[in-house]
Tab-separated table of C-alpha atoms in Angstrom:
chain	number	residue	atom	x	y	z
A	1	MET	CA	1.449	8.849	28.821
A	2	PHE	CA	4.010	10.769	26.769
A	3	ASP	CA	4.640	13.173	29.656
A	4	SER	CA	5.341	10.209	31.930
A	5	ILE	CA	7.881	8.843	29.469
A	6	ILE	CA	9.628	12.219	29.233
A	7	SER	CA	9.628	12.501	33.030
A	8	PHE	CA	11.300	9.100	33.295
A	9	PHE	CA	14.055	9.962	30.829
A	10	GLU	CA	14.686	13.302	32.536
A	11	LYS	CA	15.620	11.408	35.712
A	12	VAL	CA	18.229	9.109	34.136
A	13	ASP	CA	21.680	9.837	32.779
A	14	PRO	CA	21.357	10.744	29.067
A	15	VAL	CA	23.818	8.031	28.030
A	16	ILE	CA	21.723	5.464	29.919
A	17	GLY	CA	18.681	7.064	28.316
A	18	ALA	CA	20.228	6.502	24.885
A	19	LEU	CA	20.811	2.850	25.772
A	20	ILE	CA	17.220	2.396	26.969
A	21	ALA	CA	15.729	4.177	23.943
A	22	THR	CA	17.770	2.203	21.408
A	23	THR	CA	17.061	-1.029	23.263
A	24	PHE	CA	13.390	-0.192	22.742
A	25	THR	CA	13.951	0.197	18.987
A	26	TRP	CA	15.749	-3.162	18.958
A	27	LEU	CA	12.864	-4.826	20.824
A	28	VAL	CA	10.353	-3.475	18.314
A	29	THR	CA	12.453	-5.061	15.565
A	30	ALA	CA	12.265	-8.330	17.500
A	31	LEU	CA	8.489	-7.903	17.758
A	32	GLY	CA	8.258	-7.584	13.983
A	33	ALA	CA	10.493	-10.605	13.516
A	34	SER	CA	8.265	-12.610	15.872
A	35	LEU	CA	5.488	-12.649	13.262
A	36	VAL	CA	7.421	-15.504	11.686
A	37	PHE	CA	6.018	-17.745	14.451
A	38	PHE	CA	2.504	-17.101	13.149
A	39	PHE	CA	2.965	-16.737	9.383
A	40	LYS	CA	5.276	-18.495	6.952
A	41	THR	CA	4.875	-15.978	4.171
A	42	MET	CA	3.697	-12.414	3.702
A	43	LYS	CA	2.248	-10.918	0.553
A	44	ARG	CA	4.811	-8.996	-1.438
A	45	SER	CA	2.435	-6.017	-1.580
A	46	VAL	CA	2.368	-5.837	2.237
A	47	LEU	CA	6.143	-6.125	2.486
A	48	ASP	CA	6.696	-3.394	-0.100
A	49	GLY	CA	4.213	-1.139	1.679
A	50	MET	CA	6.060	-1.705	4.966
A	51	LEU	CA	9.426	-0.950	3.403
A	52	GLY	CA	7.994	2.198	1.846
A	53	PHE	CA	6.713	3.224	5.279
A	54	THR	CA	10.206	2.669	6.682
A	55	GLY	CA	11.690	4.970	4.053
A	56	GLY	CA	9.151	7.696	4.769
A	57	VAL	CA	9.891	7.668	8.495
A	58	MET	CA	13.638	7.818	7.872
A	59	VAL	CA	13.403	10.777	5.487
A	60	ALA	CA	11.098	12.777	7.795
A	61	ALA	CA	13.290	12.025	10.816
A	62	SER	CA	16.373	13.096	8.888
A	63	PHE	CA	14.994	16.593	8.485
A	64	TRP	CA	12.836	17.364	11.528
A	65	SER	CA	14.837	15.459	14.128
A	66	LEU	CA	18.363	15.869	12.787
A	67	LEU	CA	19.060	18.438	10.067
A	68	ALA	CA	16.777	21.207	11.351
A	69	PRO	CA	18.254	21.099	14.909
A	70	ALA	CA	21.780	20.878	13.454
A	71	ILE	CA	21.248	24.068	11.476
A	72	ALA	CA	19.493	25.812	14.376
A	73	MET	CA	22.366	25.219	16.804
A	74	SER	CA	25.093	26.317	14.370
A	75	ASP	CA	26.603	29.789	14.786
A	76	GLY	CA	26.783	32.477	12.135
A	77	GLU	CA	24.497	33.478	9.284
A	78	GLY	CA	23.995	32.465	5.675
A	79	PHE	CA	26.519	29.979	4.299
A	80	THR	CA	28.454	29.938	7.570
A	81	LYS	CA	25.431	28.693	9.479
A	82	VAL	CA	24.758	25.772	7.155
A	83	ILE	CA	28.369	24.550	6.821
A	84	PRO	CA	28.328	22.161	9.841
A	85	ALA	CA	25.105	20.522	8.635
A	86	ALA	CA	26.334	20.301	5.042
A	87	VAL	CA	29.697	18.808	6.041
A	88	GLY	CA	28.158	16.347	8.473
A	89	PHE	CA	25.475	15.301	5.974
A	90	GLY	CA	28.061	14.624	3.281
A	91	LEU	CA	30.322	12.664	5.633
A	92	GLY	CA	27.393	10.538	6.821
A	93	ALA	CA	26.485	9.618	3.266
A	94	LEU	CA	30.124	8.838	2.416
A	95	PHE	CA	30.414	6.661	5.528
A	96	LEU	CA	27.476	4.499	4.433
A	97	PHE	CA	28.792	4.542	0.866
A	98	ALA	CA	32.056	3.030	2.095
A	99	LEU	CA	30.259	0.402	4.192
A	100	ASP	CA	28.046	-0.454	1.239
A	101	LYS	CA	31.054	-0.940	-1.021
A	102	TYR	CA	33.154	-3.039	1.335
A	103	LEU	CA	30.773	-4.875	3.705
A	104	PRO	CA	29.365	-8.016	2.040
A	105	HIS	CA	25.546	-7.914	2.058
A	106	LEU	CA	22.522	-8.943	0.036
A	107	HIS	CA	19.323	-6.938	-0.267
A	108	ILE	CA	16.070	-8.664	0.613
A	109	ASN	CA	14.595	-9.262	-2.832
A	110	PHE	CA	17.856	-9.777	-4.725
A	111	LYS	CA	19.463	-12.983	-6.009
A	112	GLN	CA	22.596	-14.508	-4.462
A	113	SER	CA	24.549	-13.435	-7.552
A	114	GLU	CA	23.709	-9.794	-6.780
A	115	THR	CA	25.614	-9.725	-3.483
A	116	GLU	CA	27.295	-6.346	-2.893
A	117	GLY	CA	30.580	-5.515	-1.180
A	118	VAL	CA	33.774	-7.540	-1.292
A	119	GLU	CA	33.511	-11.083	-2.612
A	120	THR	CA	32.759	-13.704	0.023
A	121	ASN	CA	31.362	-17.197	0.401
A	122	TRP	CA	29.227	-16.211	3.392
A	123	HIS	CA	25.790	-17.790	3.638
A	124	ARG	CA	22.828	-15.947	2.110
A	125	THR	CA	21.249	-15.632	5.564
A	126	THR	CA	24.271	-13.763	6.911
A	127	LEU	CA	24.304	-11.443	3.911
A	128	LEU	CA	20.601	-10.609	4.324
A	129	VAL	CA	21.077	-9.767	8.007
A	130	LEU	CA	24.060	-7.547	7.205
A	131	ALA	CA	21.982	-5.612	4.655
A	132	ILE	CA	19.399	-4.660	7.292
A	133	THR	CA	22.139	-4.037	9.853
A	134	LEU	CA	23.428	-1.295	7.542
A	135	HIS	CA	20.026	0.400	7.923
A	136	ASN	CA	20.236	0.332	11.689
A	137	ILE	CA	23.649	1.885	12.289
A	138	PRO	CA	22.569	5.473	11.449
A	139	GLU	CA	19.265	5.003	13.282
A	140	GLY	CA	20.913	4.067	16.580
A	141	LEU	CA	23.524	6.768	16.088
A	142	ALA	CA	20.847	9.415	15.545
A	143	VAL	CA	19.046	8.635	18.808
A	144	GLY	CA	22.320	8.489	20.740
A	145	VAL	CA	23.550	11.804	19.373
A	146	LEU	CA	20.380	13.570	20.473
A	147	PHE	CA	20.671	12.173	23.991
A	148	GLY	CA	24.330	13.199	23.994
A	149	GLY	CA	23.273	16.730	23.127
A	150	VAL	CA	21.002	16.743	26.156
A	151	ALA	CA	23.904	15.606	28.355
A	152	ALA	CA	26.019	18.418	26.939
A	153	GLY	CA	23.334	20.977	27.791
A	154	ILE	CA	22.636	22.069	24.209
A	155	PRO	CA	19.269	23.947	24.206
A	156	GLU	CA	18.275	22.661	20.761
A	157	ALA	CA	18.675	19.047	21.930
A	158	SER	CA	15.774	17.945	24.114
A	159	ILE	CA	14.701	14.757	25.813
A	160	ALA	CA	11.341	15.066	24.058
A	161	GLY	CA	13.023	15.254	20.652
A	162	ALA	CA	15.224	12.249	21.395
A	163	VAL	CA	12.278	10.181	22.655
A	164	ILE	CA	10.140	11.104	19.641
A	165	LEU	CA	12.923	10.053	17.307
A	166	ALA	CA	13.265	6.744	19.164
A	167	ILE	CA	9.500	6.159	18.903
A	168	GLY	CA	9.522	6.932	15.176
A	169	ILE	CA	12.475	4.652	14.518
A	170	GLY	CA	10.876	1.966	16.668
A	171	ILE	CA	7.704	2.134	14.573
A	172	GLN	CA	9.606	1.674	11.325
A	173	ASN	CA	11.776	-1.065	12.831
A	174	PHE	CA	8.719	-3.322	13.089
A	175	PRO	CA	8.505	-3.839	9.322
A	176	GLU	CA	12.293	-4.178	9.168
A	177	GLY	CA	12.073	-7.163	11.517
A	178	VAL	CA	9.388	-8.659	9.290
A	179	ALA	CA	11.460	-7.914	6.190
A	180	VAL	CA	14.337	-10.065	7.459
A	181	SER	CA	12.535	-12.956	9.127
A	182	MET	CA	9.835	-13.623	6.515
A	183	PRO	CA	12.131	-14.084	3.487
A	184	LEU	CA	14.333	-16.402	5.558
A	185	ARG	CA	11.344	-18.481	6.603
A	186	ARG	CA	10.145	-18.630	2.998
A	187	GLN	CA	13.554	-20.018	2.017
A	188	GLY	CA	13.141	-22.910	4.459
A	189	VAL	CA	14.978	-21.544	7.505
A	190	SER	CA	13.334	-22.637	10.778
A	191	ARG	CA	11.030	-20.266	12.643
A	192	LYS	CA	13.443	-19.909	15.556
A	193	LYS	CA	16.419	-19.147	13.340
A	194	SER	CA	14.390	-16.747	11.202
A	195	PHE	CA	13.345	-14.869	14.341
A	196	PHE	CA	16.884	-14.908	15.703
A	197	TYR	CA	18.364	-13.382	12.560
A	198	GLY	CA	15.495	-10.906	12.268
A	199	GLN	CA	16.060	-9.420	15.715
A	200	LEU	CA	19.840	-9.697	15.383
A	201	SER	CA	19.825	-7.156	12.565
A	202	ALA	CA	18.948	-4.380	15.053
A	203	ILE	CA	21.298	-5.324	17.899
A	204	VAL	CA	23.712	-2.739	16.485
A	205	GLU	CA	21.320	0.096	17.407
A	206	PRO	CA	22.019	0.131	21.188
A	207	ILE	CA	25.742	-0.054	20.423
A	208	ALA	CA	25.610	2.836	17.953
A	209	GLY	CA	23.328	4.778	20.308
A	210	VAL	CA	25.732	4.626	23.236
A	211	ILE	CA	28.711	5.482	21.010
A	212	GLY	CA	26.868	8.504	19.610
A	213	ALA	CA	25.825	9.739	23.048
A	214	LEU	CA	29.325	9.375	24.518
A	215	ALA	CA	30.987	11.034	21.527
A	216	VAL	CA	28.822	14.150	21.792
A	217	THR	CA	29.105	14.220	25.591
A	218	PHE	CA	32.899	14.412	25.406
A	219	PHE	CA	33.116	16.538	22.252
A	220	THR	CA	30.189	18.947	22.434
A	221	PRO	CA	31.178	21.072	19.384
A	222	ILE	CA	30.648	18.105	17.070
A	223	LEU	CA	26.903	17.891	17.842
A	224	PRO	CA	25.606	19.704	14.708
A	225	TYR	CA	28.032	17.680	12.589
A	226	ALA	CA	26.970	14.448	14.310
A	227	LEU	CA	23.254	15.123	13.845
A	228	ALA	CA	23.741	15.867	10.154
A	229	PHE	CA	26.056	12.841	9.848
A	230	ALA	CA	23.246	10.574	11.025
A	231	ALA	CA	20.836	12.287	8.620
A	232	GLY	CA	23.175	11.818	5.663
A	233	ALA	CA	23.650	8.162	6.517
A	234	MET	CA	19.894	7.588	6.761
A	235	ILE	CA	19.135	9.346	3.477
A	236	PHE	CA	21.821	7.266	1.762
A	237	VAL	CA	20.195	4.080	3.056
A	238	VAL	CA	16.746	5.170	1.860
A	239	VAL	CA	17.855	6.131	-1.649
A	240	GLU	CA	20.370	3.338	-2.196
A	241	GLU	CA	18.615	0.434	-0.499
A	242	VAL	CA	15.079	0.911	0.810
A	243	ILE	CA	13.421	2.518	-2.214
A	244	PRO	CA	15.036	0.250	-4.852
A	245	GLU	CA	13.872	-2.817	-2.911
A	246	THR	CA	10.262	-1.622	-3.232
A	247	GLN	CA	10.490	-1.102	-6.993
A	248	LEU	CA	11.267	-4.653	-8.100
A	249	ASP	CA	7.678	-5.866	-8.403
A	250	LYS	CA	4.274	-4.530	-9.436
A	251	TYR	CA	3.422	-2.929	-6.084
A	252	THR	CA	5.300	0.331	-6.539
A	253	ASP	CA	2.166	2.426	-5.885
A	254	ILE	CA	1.597	0.648	-2.570
A	255	ALA	CA	5.223	1.261	-1.620
A	256	THR	CA	4.862	4.938	-2.526
A	257	LEU	CA	1.741	5.308	-0.412
A	258	GLY	CA	3.568	3.540	2.420
A	259	PHE	CA	6.387	6.068	2.091
A	260	ILE	CA	3.922	8.974	2.275
A	261	GLY	CA	2.267	7.400	5.322
A	262	GLY	CA	5.578	6.931	7.112
A	263	PHE	CA	6.617	10.499	6.345
A	264	LEU	CA	3.323	11.857	7.690
A	265	VAL	CA	3.538	9.794	10.882
A	266	MET	CA	7.086	10.923	11.692
A	267	MET	CA	6.426	14.540	10.763
A	268	THR	CA	3.309	14.607	12.929
A	269	LEU	CA	5.083	13.047	15.913
A	270	ASP	CA	7.989	15.446	15.685
A	271	VAL	CA	5.984	18.635	15.177
A	272	ALA	CA	3.050	17.854	17.479
A	273	LEU	CA	4.992	16.373	20.386
A	274	GLY	CA	8.400	18.009	19.941
């Protein structure tokens, strides 16, 4: 099955491959959001476990799929070899830091008064969607950058690695879709609107994926920086948003075990199949 998927992606243009792969991750988000048609609420323990799982996948992907290849493809030895990854990682974190400070958004389990970013009178629903959208920008970018590396002929960038990353991100996007749609439904939003906003949070992934692939295709030397950039952005999201959201109730142990599970799943996929 996996070999057939790799064979398919080897036959298409890598930029188109990035679009297809990130569309898949968006569709998995929509699948998670679709649970709102069957359930009105979800236990907080389950939601925290899912969010923890999401964080674990993102951290594992940041190293095995992004930072490790970025360091491997950099020239030089010692400090010289790690500079591109270090610079890219820092810039990625600063990019998300800036978005977090200026883009109005509201984390899932927070009160309306705890809205972050510039002051606005936007509806709570919009702010919740924007919070999850912040998660998805670096995820789509990461997949696109890897496909762009394939297009540029970089040995360390492989179709298998890009597909594995897309699968891992797709898996953790399922709970993200649930995490948006369920709270909206609980607040009285209709099922259709809750689903719509849940899937909408990931529509940015195909956009970011194509941008990342095209950028690396035209500017090959930036690939190690771009990979590390995506990793820095994802780690920022995990530490600043995902983990804190799982620590607001009494299910912190469940969230921690979810994190470990997500890390193990992504690490296993990357090492075993990559």
